[in-house]
Structure formats: structure tokens, C-alpha cells
Short mmCIF file of C-alpha atoms in Angstrom, two decimals:
data_model
loop_
_atom_site.label_atom_id
_atom_site.label_comp_id
_atom_site.label_asym_id
_atom_site.label_seq_id
_atom_site.Cartn_x
_atom_site.Cartn_y
_atom_site.Cartn_z
CA MET G 1 -11.85 19.07 12.04
CA LYS G 2 -13.70 15.95 10.92
CA LYS G 3 -11.66 13.82 8.54
CA LYS G 4 -13.35 12.66 5.37
CA ILE G 5 -11.88 9.25 4.58
CA PRO G 6 -12.49 7.97 1.04
CA ALA G 7 -13.68 4.40 0.67
CA LEU G 8 -10.45 3.30 -1.01
CA LEU G 9 -8.51 4.02 2.22
CA LEU G 10 -10.72 1.90 4.49
CA GLY G 11 -11.03 -1.79 5.18
CA SER G 12 -7.73 -2.56 6.89
CA VAL G 13 -7.63 -4.78 9.95
CA MET G 14 -3.91 -4.32 10.51
CA THR G 15 -3.07 -2.16 13.52
CA VAL G 16 -0.54 0.60 13.75
CA GLY G 17 1.29 -1.35 16.43
CA ALA G 18 1.62 -4.35 14.13
CA LEU G 19 2.81 -2.14 11.30
CA ALA G 20 5.53 -0.62 13.43
CA GLY G 21 7.09 -4.06 13.72
CA CYS G 22 7.17 -4.51 9.91
CA GLY G 23 9.47 -1.61 9.06
CA SER G 24 13.04 -0.78 9.95
CA GLY G 25 12.32 2.09 12.32
CA VAL G 26 15.42 3.37 14.02
CA LYS G 27 13.90 4.03 17.45
CA GLY G 28 10.74 1.99 17.48
CA SER G 29 7.46 3.86 17.72
CA GLY G 30 8.72 6.91 19.60
CA THR G 31 7.04 8.64 22.55
CA GLY G 32 4.65 10.92 20.71
CA PRO G 33 4.84 14.63 19.94
CA SER G 34 5.83 17.35 22.31
CA VAL G 35 4.71 20.83 21.40
CA GLY G 36 5.62 23.95 23.33
CA GLY G 37 5.43 27.36 21.75
CA ASN G 38 6.85 26.84 18.26
CA TYR G 39 8.78 23.76 19.29
CA TYR G 40 8.15 20.26 18.03
CA THR G 41 10.61 18.01 19.81
CA THR G 42 9.69 14.53 18.55
CA LEU G 43 9.32 14.08 14.81
CA ASN G 44 7.91 10.80 13.44
CA ILE G 45 8.49 10.34 9.71
CA VAL G 46 7.56 7.42 7.47
CA VAL G 47 9.64 6.71 4.37
CA ASP G 48 10.13 4.07 1.73
CA LYS G 49 13.38 2.96 0.13
CA THR G 50 13.70 6.23 -1.80
CA LEU G 51 15.68 7.03 1.34
CA ALA G 52 18.66 4.84 0.48
CA ALA G 53 20.15 4.62 3.98
CA THR G 54 18.64 1.62 5.76
CA ALA G 55 19.15 -0.02 9.13
CA GLU G 56 21.92 -2.06 7.47
CA SER G 57 23.54 0.83 5.64
CA GLY G 58 23.92 3.79 7.95
CA LEU G 59 20.37 4.95 8.76
CA GLU G 60 21.15 5.33 12.45
CA GLU G 61 24.19 7.52 11.72
CA PHE G 62 22.14 9.61 9.27
CA GLU G 63 19.47 10.13 11.91
CA LYS G 64 21.96 11.09 14.60
CA GLN G 65 23.73 13.64 12.40
CA TRP G 66 20.38 15.04 11.26
CA GLU G 67 19.30 15.54 14.86
CA GLU G 68 22.52 17.36 15.70
CA ALA G 69 22.41 19.61 12.63
CA VAL G 70 18.70 20.44 12.74
CA SER G 71 18.61 20.98 16.50
CA GLU G 72 21.40 23.52 16.02
CA SER G 73 19.56 25.13 13.12
CA VAL G 74 16.15 25.54 14.79
CA GLY G 75 17.53 26.24 18.26
CA TYR G 76 15.98 23.38 20.24
CA PRO G 77 16.52 19.59 20.41
CA ILE G 78 14.53 17.33 18.09
CA ASP G 79 14.27 13.54 18.38
CA LEU G 80 13.86 12.10 14.86
CA VAL G 81 12.04 8.76 14.64
CA ILE G 82 12.25 7.11 11.20
CA THR G 83 10.05 4.19 10.17
CA GLN G 84 11.07 2.76 6.81
CA PHE G 85 8.96 0.38 4.74
CA ASP G 86 9.63 -1.45 1.48
CA HIS G 87 8.03 -0.29 -1.78
CA THR G 88 5.82 -3.39 -1.72
CA ASP G 89 2.31 -2.23 -0.75
CA TYR G 90 3.71 1.04 0.56
CA ALA G 91 0.46 2.77 -0.41
CA GLY G 92 -1.55 0.20 1.57
CA THR G 93 0.77 0.59 4.53
CA LEU G 94 0.25 4.36 4.60
CA SER G 95 -3.50 3.88 4.29
CA ARG G 96 -3.55 1.62 7.34
CA LEU G 97 -1.37 3.99 9.33
CA LEU G 98 -3.54 6.99 8.56
CA THR G 99 -6.92 5.33 9.03
CA THR G 100 -6.18 3.40 12.25
CA GLY G 101 -4.42 6.18 14.15
CA ALA G 102 -4.39 9.89 14.83
CA PRO G 103 -1.80 12.62 15.47
CA GLY G 104 -0.17 11.99 18.84
CA ASP G 105 -0.52 8.19 18.67
CA PRO G 106 2.75 6.22 18.81
CA GLY G 107 3.79 5.40 15.25
CA TYR G 108 1.42 7.89 13.61
CA PRO G 109 3.42 9.90 11.06
CA ASP G 110 3.98 13.62 11.39
CA ALA G 111 5.37 13.62 7.86
CA MET G 112 5.83 10.99 5.17
CA ILE G 113 6.77 10.29 1.56
CA MET G 114 3.99 9.67 -0.98
CA SER G 115 3.73 9.27 -4.72
CA ALA G 116 2.16 12.19 -6.58
CA SER G 117 -0.91 10.06 -7.37
CA MET G 118 -1.31 9.15 -3.69
CA LEU G 119 -1.13 12.85 -2.84
CA ARG G 120 -4.12 13.52 -5.07
CA GLN G 121 -6.08 10.81 -3.27
CA TYR G 122 -5.34 12.20 0.18
CA GLN G 123 -5.33 15.97 -0.33
CA THR G 124 -9.13 16.16 -0.24
CA THR G 125 -9.51 14.07 2.94
CA GLY G 126 -8.51 16.62 5.59
CA LEU G 127 -5.70 14.34 6.72
CA LEU G 128 -2.96 16.54 5.23
CA TRP G 129 -1.88 20.09 6.02
CA ASP G 130 -2.02 22.92 3.49
CA MET G 131 1.60 24.14 3.49
CA SER G 132 1.24 26.85 0.83
CA GLU G 133 1.97 29.81 3.12
CA ALA G 134 4.93 28.12 4.82
CA TYR G 135 6.30 27.09 1.43
CA ASP G 136 6.04 30.63 0.02
CA GLU G 137 7.88 32.00 3.04
CA ALA G 138 10.64 29.35 3.08
CA GLU G 139 14.27 30.51 3.01
CA PHE G 140 15.15 28.20 0.12
CA GLN G 141 12.94 30.27 -2.21
CA SER G 142 15.92 32.59 -2.72
CA ARG G 143 17.96 29.72 -4.20
CA MET G 144 15.23 28.00 -6.18
CA ASN G 145 15.98 27.13 -9.81
CA LEU G 146 12.89 25.00 -10.58
CA PRO G 147 9.95 26.82 -8.93
CA LEU G 148 7.20 25.26 -11.04
CA ILE G 149 7.87 21.72 -9.78
CA ASN G 150 6.03 22.42 -6.51
CA LEU G 151 3.70 25.16 -7.70
CA CYS G 152 2.18 22.80 -10.26
CA MET G 153 0.94 20.64 -7.38
CA ARG G 154 -1.35 23.39 -6.08
CA THR G 155 -5.09 22.92 -6.19
CA GLU G 156 -7.62 25.22 -7.82
CA ASN G 157 -7.89 26.99 -4.46
CA ASP G 158 -4.11 27.52 -4.41
CA GLU G 159 -3.64 24.98 -1.61
CA GLN G 160 -0.43 22.96 -1.47
CA TYR G 161 -0.40 19.65 0.39
CA GLY G 162 2.88 18.21 -0.88
CA PHE G 163 6.53 19.20 -1.17
CA THR G 164 9.20 17.72 -3.37
CA PRO G 165 12.90 18.64 -3.34
CA THR G 166 13.51 17.32 -6.89
CA TYR G 167 11.94 16.90 -10.27
CA GLY G 168 10.65 13.45 -11.09
CA ASN G 169 13.07 11.64 -13.42
CA GLY G 170 11.99 8.73 -15.56
CA CYS G 171 12.96 5.44 -17.13
CA VAL G 172 15.16 4.50 -20.07
CA THR G 173 15.68 1.12 -21.68
CA TYR G 174 18.98 -0.53 -20.72
CA VAL G 175 20.37 -3.28 -22.95
CA LYS G 176 23.22 -5.70 -22.29
CA GLN G 177 26.02 -4.94 -24.72
CA GLY G 178 27.35 -8.49 -24.56
CA TRP G 179 24.00 -9.88 -25.64
CA LEU G 180 23.82 -7.45 -28.55
CA ASP G 181 27.26 -8.56 -29.67
CA ALA G 182 26.28 -12.21 -29.33
CA VAL G 183 23.28 -11.84 -31.67
CA GLY G 184 25.09 -9.52 -34.09
CA MET G 185 23.11 -6.36 -33.40
CA LYS G 186 24.03 -2.74 -32.64
CA ILE G 187 22.09 -0.37 -30.38
CA GLU G 188 22.12 2.38 -33.03
CA ASP G 189 20.19 0.10 -35.40
CA ILE G 190 17.25 -0.33 -33.00
CA LYS G 191 15.06 2.51 -34.23
CA THR G 192 11.48 1.22 -34.51
CA PHE G 193 9.22 -1.20 -32.65
CA ASP G 194 9.92 -3.83 -35.30
CA ASP G 195 13.66 -3.41 -34.66
CA TYR G 196 13.09 -3.56 -30.90
CA TYR G 197 10.95 -6.67 -31.18
CA ALA G 198 13.49 -8.37 -33.45
CA MET G 199 16.11 -7.70 -30.78
CA LEU G 200 13.91 -9.27 -28.09
CA LYS G 201 13.31 -12.33 -30.29
CA ALA G 202 17.02 -12.71 -30.91
CA PHE G 203 17.70 -12.52 -27.17
CA THR G 204 15.08 -15.22 -26.61
CA GLU G 205 15.71 -17.59 -29.49
CA GLN G 206 19.46 -17.39 -29.95
CA ASP G 207 22.15 -17.97 -27.34
CA PRO G 208 23.07 -14.52 -25.98
CA ASP G 209 24.53 -15.85 -22.72
CA GLY G 210 26.66 -18.42 -24.55
CA ASN G 211 25.71 -21.47 -22.50
CA GLY G 212 24.18 -23.36 -25.42
CA GLU G 213 20.98 -24.13 -23.53
CA GLY G 214 18.55 -21.28 -24.20
CA GLY G 215 16.16 -20.22 -21.45
CA THR G 216 16.82 -16.50 -21.88
CA TYR G 217 14.19 -13.80 -22.35
CA GLY G 218 14.08 -10.56 -24.28
CA VAL G 219 12.75 -8.30 -21.54
CA ILE G 220 11.37 -8.19 -18.00
CA ALA G 221 9.39 -5.51 -16.17
CA ALA G 222 7.65 -4.91 -12.86
CA GLY G 223 4.23 -5.66 -14.34
CA TYR G 224 2.92 -5.22 -17.86
CA ALA G 225 1.86 -1.75 -16.68
CA ARG G 226 1.59 -0.15 -13.25
CA MET G 227 -2.05 0.92 -13.20
CA ASP G 228 -1.61 2.32 -9.69
CA GLU G 229 1.36 4.59 -10.33
CA ALA G 230 1.75 7.34 -12.91
CA PRO G 231 3.05 7.38 -15.58
CA TYR G 232 1.75 3.78 -15.74
CA ILE G 233 3.51 2.72 -18.97
CA ASN G 234 7.09 3.61 -18.11
CA TYR G 235 8.39 0.05 -17.51
CA LEU G 236 7.40 -1.24 -20.98
CA PRO G 237 7.13 1.96 -23.03
CA GLU G 238 7.93 0.38 -26.38
CA PHE G 239 4.84 -1.85 -26.14
CA TRP G 240 2.51 0.89 -24.97
CA GLN G 241 3.75 3.49 -27.48
CA ASP G 242 0.84 5.95 -27.84
CA ALA G 243 -1.41 4.25 -25.28
CA TYR G 244 -2.04 5.60 -21.79
CA PRO G 245 -4.45 3.35 -19.85
CA SER G 246 -5.63 5.99 -17.41
CA PHE G 247 -7.55 9.26 -17.50
CA HIS G 248 -5.66 11.85 -19.52
CA LEU G 249 -6.15 14.94 -21.65
CA ASP G 250 -6.45 14.31 -25.37
CA ASP G 251 -5.04 16.62 -28.03
CA LYS G 252 -8.20 18.76 -27.85
CA GLY G 253 -7.79 19.35 -24.12
CA VAL G 254 -10.64 17.00 -23.17
CA TRP G 255 -10.31 14.38 -20.44
CA VAL G 256 -10.70 10.82 -21.76
CA ASP G 257 -10.47 7.35 -20.24
CA GLY G 258 -7.39 5.95 -21.92
CA PHE G 259 -8.18 2.35 -21.02
CA THR G 260 -11.10 2.43 -23.45
CA GLU G 261 -9.12 3.76 -26.43
CA GLN G 262 -8.01 1.78 -29.47
CA ALA G 263 -4.40 2.53 -28.56
CA THR G 264 -4.79 0.44 -25.39
CA ILE G 265 -6.30 -2.44 -27.38
CA ASP G 266 -3.32 -2.28 -29.73
CA ALA G 267 -0.86 -2.21 -26.80
CA LEU G 268 -2.48 -5.25 -25.20
CA ALA G 269 -2.27 -7.05 -28.55
CA ARG G 270 1.48 -6.33 -28.73
CA LEU G 271 1.97 -7.58 -25.18
CA HIS G 272 -0.01 -10.73 -25.96
CA MET G 273 2.16 -11.36 -29.00
CA ALA G 274 5.25 -10.99 -26.81
CA TYR G 275 3.80 -13.39 -24.25
CA GLU G 276 2.96 -15.96 -26.92
CA ASP G 277 6.39 -15.66 -28.51
CA GLY G 278 8.05 -16.04 -25.12
CA VAL G 279 10.10 -12.85 -25.48
CA ILE G 280 8.71 -11.29 -22.31
CA ASP G 281 9.70 -12.99 -19.07
CA PRO G 282 6.50 -14.57 -17.64
CA ASP G 283 7.56 -13.40 -14.17
CA THR G 284 6.65 -9.90 -15.37
CA GLU G 285 3.00 -10.35 -14.40
CA GLU G 286 3.74 -10.78 -10.69
CA ALA G 287 7.18 -9.17 -10.41
CA GLY G 288 7.86 -6.16 -8.27
CA THR G 289 10.70 -3.77 -9.05
CA LYS G 290 13.13 -5.66 -6.78
CA GLN G 291 12.48 -9.05 -8.39
CA ALA G 292 12.72 -7.61 -11.91
CA ARG G 293 16.02 -5.86 -11.13
CA GLU G 294 17.54 -8.92 -9.52
CA LYS G 295 16.65 -11.18 -12.43
CA PHE G 296 18.18 -8.71 -14.87
CA PHE G 297 21.56 -8.57 -13.12
CA SER G 298 21.54 -12.14 -11.83
CA ASN G 299 24.72 -14.15 -12.29
CA ASP G 300 22.53 -16.90 -13.78
CA GLN G 301 22.09 -15.29 -17.19
CA SER G 302 20.35 -18.41 -18.55
CA THR G 303 17.14 -17.23 -16.85
CA SER G 304 17.81 -13.52 -17.30
CA GLU G 305 16.87 -10.90 -19.88
CA GLY G 306 18.69 -8.67 -22.33
CA ALA G 307 16.56 -5.53 -21.93
CA PHE G 308 15.19 -3.80 -18.86
CA THR G 309 13.54 -0.38 -18.69
CA TYR G 310 14.30 1.37 -15.41
CA TRP G 311 15.15 4.71 -13.83
CA ALA G 312 17.83 6.93 -15.31
CA GLY G 313 20.66 8.54 -13.38
CA THR G 314 21.80 6.82 -10.20
CA TRP G 315 20.14 3.56 -11.18
CA ALA G 316 22.33 3.31 -14.27
CA LYS G 317 25.32 2.92 -11.96
CA THR G 318 23.45 0.74 -9.47
CA LEU G 319 22.47 -1.76 -12.17
CA GLY G 320 26.02 -1.83 -13.53
CA ASP G 321 27.54 -2.14 -10.06
CA ASN G 322 25.31 -5.09 -9.26
CA MET G 323 26.38 -6.87 -12.45
CA ILE G 324 29.98 -6.33 -11.37
CA LYS G 325 29.19 -7.56 -7.87
CA ASN G 326 27.52 -10.68 -9.28
CA ASN G 327 30.35 -11.25 -11.77
CA VAL G 328 28.01 -11.09 -14.77
CA THR G 329 30.08 -11.62 -17.92
CA THR G 330 29.60 -11.73 -21.68
CA PRO G 331 29.86 -15.03 -23.59
CA ASP G 332 33.54 -14.10 -24.14
CA GLY G 333 34.11 -13.81 -20.40
CA ASP G 334 34.40 -10.01 -20.29
CA PRO G 335 32.47 -7.95 -17.70
CA GLU G 336 28.97 -7.17 -18.99
CA THR G 337 28.15 -3.53 -19.69
CA LEU G 338 24.91 -1.66 -20.34
CA VAL G 339 23.95 0.69 -23.15
CA MET G 340 20.89 2.94 -23.28
CA LEU G 341 18.38 2.71 -26.12
CA PRO G 342 17.16 6.03 -27.55
CA PRO G 343 13.33 6.19 -27.73
CA ILE G 344 12.01 4.19 -30.66
CA GLN G 345 10.30 6.08 -33.47
CA GLU G 346 6.79 5.23 -32.27
CA LEU G 347 7.52 6.71 -28.83
CA ARG G 348 8.91 9.88 -30.37
CA ASP G 349 5.92 10.21 -32.71
CA SER G 350 3.35 9.79 -29.93
CA TRP G 351 4.74 11.31 -26.74
CA GLY G 352 8.00 12.83 -27.91
CA GLY G 353 10.24 10.43 -25.98
CA TYR G 354 10.52 8.79 -22.57
CA LEU G 355 8.18 10.14 -19.89
CA ASN G 356 9.39 12.31 -17.01
CA ARG G 357 7.18 11.46 -14.05
CA GLU G 358 5.92 13.62 -11.25
CA ALA G 359 8.30 13.35 -8.31
CA PRO G 360 7.48 11.62 -5.00
CA VAL G 361 6.33 14.17 -2.44
CA TRP G 362 6.60 14.80 1.27
CA VAL G 363 3.45 15.63 3.23
CA ILE G 364 2.62 16.75 6.78
CA THR G 365 -0.39 15.39 8.65
CA ASP G 366 -2.95 17.87 9.96
CA ASP G 367 -3.98 17.39 13.60
CA GLY G 368 -7.19 19.35 13.03
CA ASP G 369 -6.84 21.47 16.17
CA GLY G 370 -7.43 24.74 14.32
CA SER G 371 -3.85 25.91 14.85
CA ASP G 372 -0.89 25.42 12.52
CA VAL G 373 1.79 25.86 15.21
CA ARG G 374 2.68 22.15 15.16
CA GLU G 375 2.60 21.88 11.37
CA ARG G 376 4.72 24.99 10.80
CA ALA G 377 7.30 23.71 13.30
CA ILE G 378 7.47 20.43 11.37
CA PHE G 379 7.81 22.27 8.04
CA LYS G 380 10.64 24.42 9.39
CA ALA G 381 12.53 21.52 10.96
CA LEU G 382 12.06 19.02 8.12
CA PHE G 383 11.54 20.80 4.81
CA GLU G 384 13.32 24.12 5.22
CA THR G 385 16.47 22.40 6.46
CA MET G 386 16.20 19.74 3.73
CA LEU G 387 17.08 22.48 1.24
CA ASP G 388 19.41 24.58 3.40
CA GLY G 389 22.12 24.36 0.72
CA ASP G 390 24.65 23.07 3.20
CA LYS G 391 24.86 20.66 6.14
CA VAL G 392 21.36 19.18 6.30
CA GLN G 393 20.84 19.14 2.54
CA THR G 394 24.13 17.26 2.26
CA LEU G 395 22.78 14.65 4.69
CA TRP G 396 19.66 14.16 2.55
CA THR G 397 21.73 14.17 -0.63
CA TYR G 398 24.69 11.96 0.23
CA GLY G 399 24.05 10.56 3.71
CA ALA G 400 26.07 10.68 6.92
CA GLU G 401 29.54 12.23 7.01
CA ASP G 402 32.40 9.72 7.35
CA VAL G 403 29.86 6.92 6.83
CA HIS G 404 28.62 7.57 3.28
CA TRP G 405 30.96 10.42 2.26
CA SER G 406 33.98 12.28 3.54
CA THR G 407 36.32 15.21 2.96
CA HIS G 408 39.31 13.62 4.72
CA ALA G 409 42.38 12.20 3.00
CA ASP G 410 41.52 8.66 2.05
CA SER G 411 42.32 5.75 -0.23
CA PHE G 412 40.50 2.48 -0.81
CA VAL G 413 40.07 -0.29 -3.36
CA LEU G 414 36.83 -1.81 -4.64
CA ASN G 415 36.69 -5.41 -5.89
CA GLU G 416 40.33 -5.93 -4.98
CA GLY G 417 42.01 -8.79 -6.80
CA THR G 418 39.35 -9.04 -9.53
CA ASP G 419 39.19 -7.91 -13.15
CA THR G 420 36.99 -5.01 -12.04
CA GLU G 421 39.31 -3.71 -9.30
CA GLU G 422 39.08 0.08 -8.85
CA SER G 423 41.41 2.23 -6.74
CA TYR G 424 40.45 5.59 -5.24
CA SER G 425 42.64 8.21 -3.57
CA TYR G 426 41.67 11.62 -2.18
CA GLU G 427 43.48 14.51 -0.55
CA GLU G 428 42.41 16.24 2.68
CA GLY G 429 39.47 18.54 1.97
CA GLU G 430 38.40 16.73 -1.23
CA PHE G 431 34.75 15.66 -1.20
CA HIS G 432 34.20 12.02 -2.12
CA LEU G 433 31.77 9.15 -1.63
CA LEU G 434 32.76 6.09 0.41
CA PRO G 435 32.16 2.38 -0.07
CA SER G 436 28.61 1.41 0.90
CA PRO G 437 28.40 0.48 4.61
CA ASN G 438 26.75 -2.85 3.82
CA ASP G 439 28.84 -3.73 0.75
CA HIS G 440 32.41 -2.43 0.64
CA ASN G 441 32.79 -3.40 -3.02
CA ILE G 442 30.16 -0.87 -4.15
CA LEU G 443 30.58 2.89 -4.00
CA TRP G 444 27.77 4.73 -2.20
CA LYS G 445 25.73 6.87 -4.62
CA LYS G 446 23.13 9.07 -2.94
CA ASN G 447 20.79 9.07 0.01
CA HIS G 448 17.45 10.65 -0.92
CA ILE G 449 17.90 13.84 -2.96
CA ASP G 450 19.46 13.40 -6.38
CA PRO G 451 21.91 16.32 -6.70
CA VAL G 452 21.25 16.50 -10.44
CA LEU G 453 17.46 16.71 -10.02
CA VAL G 454 17.27 19.01 -6.98
CA ILE G 455 15.21 22.23 -7.21
CA ALA G 456 17.62 24.28 -5.02
CA PRO G 457 21.26 23.17 -5.42
CA LEU G 458 23.85 22.71 -2.71
CA THR G 459 25.96 25.79 -2.06
CA ASN G 460 28.93 24.04 -0.41
CA GLY G 461 30.49 22.69 -3.60
CA TYR G 462 29.94 19.01 -2.73
CA VAL G 463 29.32 17.39 -6.09
CA ASN G 464 29.57 13.76 -7.10
CA ASN G 465 30.61 13.75 -10.74
CA ASP G 466 30.26 10.02 -11.37
CA PRO G 467 30.47 9.73 -15.17
CA VAL G 468 27.93 6.91 -15.43
CA VAL G 469 25.29 8.83 -13.46
CA THR G 470 26.05 12.08 -15.27
CA GLU G 471 25.77 10.48 -18.70
CA SER G 472 22.55 8.67 -17.82
CA ASN G 473 20.95 11.89 -16.59
CA ARG G 474 22.14 13.71 -19.71
CA PHE G 475 20.75 10.92 -21.91
CA PHE G 476 17.36 10.96 -20.22
CA THR G 477 16.91 14.72 -20.16
CA SER G 478 17.77 14.90 -23.85
CA HIS G 479 15.15 12.24 -24.68
CA CYS G 480 12.29 12.99 -22.28
CA VAL G 481 9.01 14.89 -22.13
CA ASN G 482 6.75 15.54 -19.15
CA ALA G 483 4.26 12.77 -18.47
CA PRO G 484 0.55 13.60 -18.85
CA ALA G 485 -0.97 15.43 -15.90
CA VAL G 486 -2.53 13.20 -13.26
CA PRO G 487 -6.22 14.10 -12.79
CA SER G 488 -7.90 14.73 -9.47
CA CYS G 489 -11.61 14.78 -8.61
CA THR G 490 -13.87 13.42 -5.89
CA SER G 491 -15.32 10.51 -7.86
CA LEU G 492 -11.90 9.40 -9.07
CA THR G 493 -10.62 9.39 -5.50
CA GLU G 494 -13.58 7.29 -4.45
CA TYR G 495 -13.32 4.66 -7.18
CA GLU G 496 -9.66 4.69 -8.18
CA ALA G 497 -8.62 1.61 -6.18
CA ASP G 498 -11.41 -0.47 -7.76
CA LEU G 499 -10.54 0.81 -11.24
CA VAL G 500 -6.86 0.00 -10.74
CA ASN G 501 -7.62 -3.55 -9.60
CA GLU G 502 -10.02 -4.24 -12.46
CA LYS G 503 -7.81 -2.74 -15.17
CA THR G 504 -4.85 -4.75 -13.88
CA ARG G 505 -6.90 -7.95 -13.83
CA LEU G 506 -8.25 -7.44 -17.34
CA MET G 507 -4.83 -6.45 -18.69
CA ASN G 508 -3.24 -9.61 -17.31
CA LEU G 509 -5.99 -11.80 -18.72
CA ALA G 510 -5.61 -10.19 -22.15
CA VAL G 511 -1.83 -10.54 -22.18
CA VAL G 512 -1.91 -14.28 -21.41
CA GLY G 513 -4.73 -14.81 -23.92
CA GLU G 514 -7.62 -15.77 -21.66
CA ILE G 515 -9.60 -12.91 -23.17
CA THR G 516 -8.94 -10.71 -26.21
CA PRO G 517 -7.86 -7.07 -25.86
CA GLU G 518 -11.25 -6.05 -27.26
CA GLU G 519 -13.01 -8.16 -24.64
CA ALA G 520 -10.91 -6.57 -21.90
CA VAL G 521 -12.15 -3.12 -22.87
CA SER G 522 -15.71 -4.36 -23.36
CA ILE G 523 -15.82 -5.96 -19.89
CA TYR G 524 -14.35 -2.81 -18.36
CA LEU G 525 -17.01 -0.64 -19.97
CA GLU G 526 -19.77 -3.02 -18.92
CA GLU G 527 -18.64 -3.02 -15.29
CA TYR G 528 -17.24 0.50 -14.90
CA GLY G 529 -18.53 2.47 -17.87
CA ASP G 530 -20.98 4.48 -15.78
CA ILE G 531 -18.33 5.26 -13.17
CA SER G 532 -15.86 6.23 -15.89
CA ALA G 533 -18.47 8.54 -17.42
CA THR G 534 -19.13 10.15 -14.03
CA ILE G 535 -15.41 10.76 -13.51
CA LEU G 536 -15.03 12.26 -16.99
CA GLU G 537 -18.05 14.49 -16.48
CA GLU G 538 -16.57 15.79 -13.24
CA LEU G 539 -13.11 16.30 -14.76
CA ASN G 540 -14.41 18.07 -17.83
CA VAL G 541 -16.54 20.59 -15.96
CA LYS G 542 -13.46 22.19 -14.47
#
């Protein structure tokens, strides 16, 4: 089968061999596939940090236990080779891997994690395998409680190129309670954008950290918007409100280019106001998620922020745990805590609340040999066992036994000798999480599958009922709506990378005031109006 590679995937000069040295692969590049009958004995997978176990925190033990459990399940030995890359330019890394190698090459992925928007770029290229039949026949179908999550990914021809074990989740706005107290505000009084903006100004202009020197900011984010990753506006939702700077369906069911709408002009004007007033951390323009997180929970609160919109659920505990780890305190010297802000009125009026994104997906590469023996063997070994309800699903959910979790009698203390000391004690047979392998003062949370978001639950009774995670998930699900559908068509696939780069450039220029929001849209239409019209014509014929 000839592979049709879209222009946006080409142009890399980085080799697969060089890439293999950039990640934290457990066993290097592996020895290539070995197929015999229905066997597939070497499995190369590429992941990002949505797999929490890393080389420093138990990845090798996870891999070893996976090999033992899956080899027993499928009836033949499998050597699992994991290459793990950071989120930074993960999409570019996958592009280089897929366009400079082929199935059977050392380091070429048999399966990998992608974002839902990346899936739509690749599913028309011939690089990925249509798993629809294997998915329909999978054993986990009998235990499925959220069938539409995967079925909604199918194409018009009922092809399915991606698999996700969970629903997507989304972001909520976290606010430092100590900063609210310091400026005399309450979270329940922040109901509109004006209230939200007044809070950000108070965090910036008053002395929320209590050091008497200023230098604080209202909010930080990983970019003013993420034009390359749906749902685009989720890191600064209060500013974007009813705007959606990508192609989306309007209320009449017609596809429109959201970057050209008045709502986007208004959103850019709000962001410019925030930039001028100094309430938005200027690092936002270049910050990735890691930098934004670390500034928010930094011990140096004089350069930190009071508000940060980030993922619900497990991340609620992770953010809080990192503040404890860094000894972040209120101006009174008490440990800082986080509260969650319900969606402001403008968000509720436009979208209905915070946006629930499409989940990251797993895909299998197609070797193009006309047979699906290899691909079905990969599906059975990787995806069917991932949702087996028991041993392997537990590995993907919580990590390696006696490394990340245990059922043996145990007792341990976190942050011993500090104001945040926590003691834990468990009886034999009681499921519990363990301290993180690379930081014994933080409790391990999950590995890859969020047990609250999973589409086919565990059947062995292993449940982590952490109250912070449970409450954050409850809060989000009670305040969320599904994000707009991500479009897919040939012309969008061809031009999307260029559109993303130009929209990001124009957005940044408008926010810092080098051009007006109106000029940003005008320049976009001048340069890409014809392409935008072509994409809309193609989308609207369907």
C-alpha cells in the first residue's frame, strides 16, 4: 500500500536513530518485530507523559510486569519496548518517526499515543490501521459502560483508526485560597468576567503573598490559546468565553472559521487588556504546560500567580501535593490550599460550562502488506488486555504492583516532621497506593488510565478513593459540556499546520499590542481566506 503523506508531516531532517536517543526508552530501539502465525513477539510503543511511570519512577517495573501478565494472557512471550517523549513537540516527534521510517525498522512504533486532532490528520494517510472489526469483537465490549466514546471517532465509512480507554476530561480554574483571603475576596463571589478580572487585578496590584514587594500576577497559562490542540481555549476559558478560534459548527449546523468571528476579536481584546494591565503573566506567551505549572506552585510566590486553569481530577491533587512539597504557604504561614472556580456566567451562557475534550487515543501502524495478522496480534496484546478488568488494566491504571501500589500490610509517613505530615496504615489484602518511587513524600496517583474516566471499569475492586481527586472529578462533571466536534477533511489536513502557526503568530501580536485584534483577523483573511473558504466548502458538503 502506498502511503499518502500530507505536506504538514514532511520536512524533518531528524533521523529515527537520533530520536531514539531523546526519549526515555526502557530497552533502547529494540530488535524489530517478529511475526509467526498470530504471534507478535516484539512490541514497540511510543508514549508521552500521559503514561505517568517514567524511567525515574518505575517504568521498568511496569514494563516487566506487563510482559509477564500479557505473555500469560495471549499464550506466548512478548518483549515490550517503550519509548517515552515529553509533551514538548510530541506531535513533531511522531511526525518525524512516521515519515523517516517504516514498520520493521528499529524504533518505528507499532502503536502510539496521539491527540484526537492528530488522529484526524493521520487517519487519511494510510499510515494507520483500521481497527473497527477488532474493536467490535473485543472481549471488553461486554463490560463497556461508555460505548459512544470510541464509536464517535469512526469515519463516514465506519472505519476506526484510534482507541481510547477513557473519556477526555477537561480543565477547571484553580485559585489559591490564601491569596483570596489576603485580598478580601471569596470564591463564591466570583460569578462574572468582571468579578474574575477584578480578582486578577487584586492578585496583581495588592500583596497576596505578603512579602510587601509586589511582583505577583493574576493568572498564567500554557499559551494564550493552544491553536494546535482541541479544545484550544481551555487554558484561559474566561477570556475566550464564546469564542472558538478554529473551525466549528455554528448554531445552524454550518461549519464556520471561528478565527474570523467577532467573538475572537473580542477575546483578543480582553487578552490585550490583561497584558496591558499586567494581570496575565508575560511568560504565558512562550510557556509550556510544565513551566506554567511550576510557576504556579513555586515556593517563590513573589513571581507566581493566584489563578491557574488546568486539568480536573488527578491534577487537583498533583498541584496541591507540589505546593506541599515546595512548602508554599499563605501570608499567615499556613499551608496554601486550592479552591475551584465554578464557570463564570459568560461561559455558562455561551458553551454551558467548562469544555470536556476528546480523549488522547492509541493507534496501530499499518504495514501495508495486505494482511492484518500483525495488526490484530498487536490489538489483542495491547488494547484488549488494557481493558481486561483485572491484572493488566490495573497496571495501566495504577502502575506496577509493590512499586506504585500494594495489597500487603503496610504503614508509612509522608512529609514526616513537617506541618503537613500524613500517616498511612493498611491491613493485609487492603488495596492502597504507595509513595511515588522518585519522591517518597508524594503519594502515587495513577499511571495512564484514570479509574474515574475509564470506559470499562476494573472488576477486581481496586479503587483509589482519594477525596481530592474524587471531588475534583465530581466538580468538573457537574460543570462541563462536550467540546465542539473537531472537523476532518483533506484540505484541512493539508493546511492545518500553516493555519496553526499563523493564527498563533497573529494572536500573540494582537495580545501584546503590535497589531489590533481587527488587524489580526484582517491579515489572516488576506493570507489564508481562500484556503479557509476551501476548507469550509469541503466541510459543508458532507
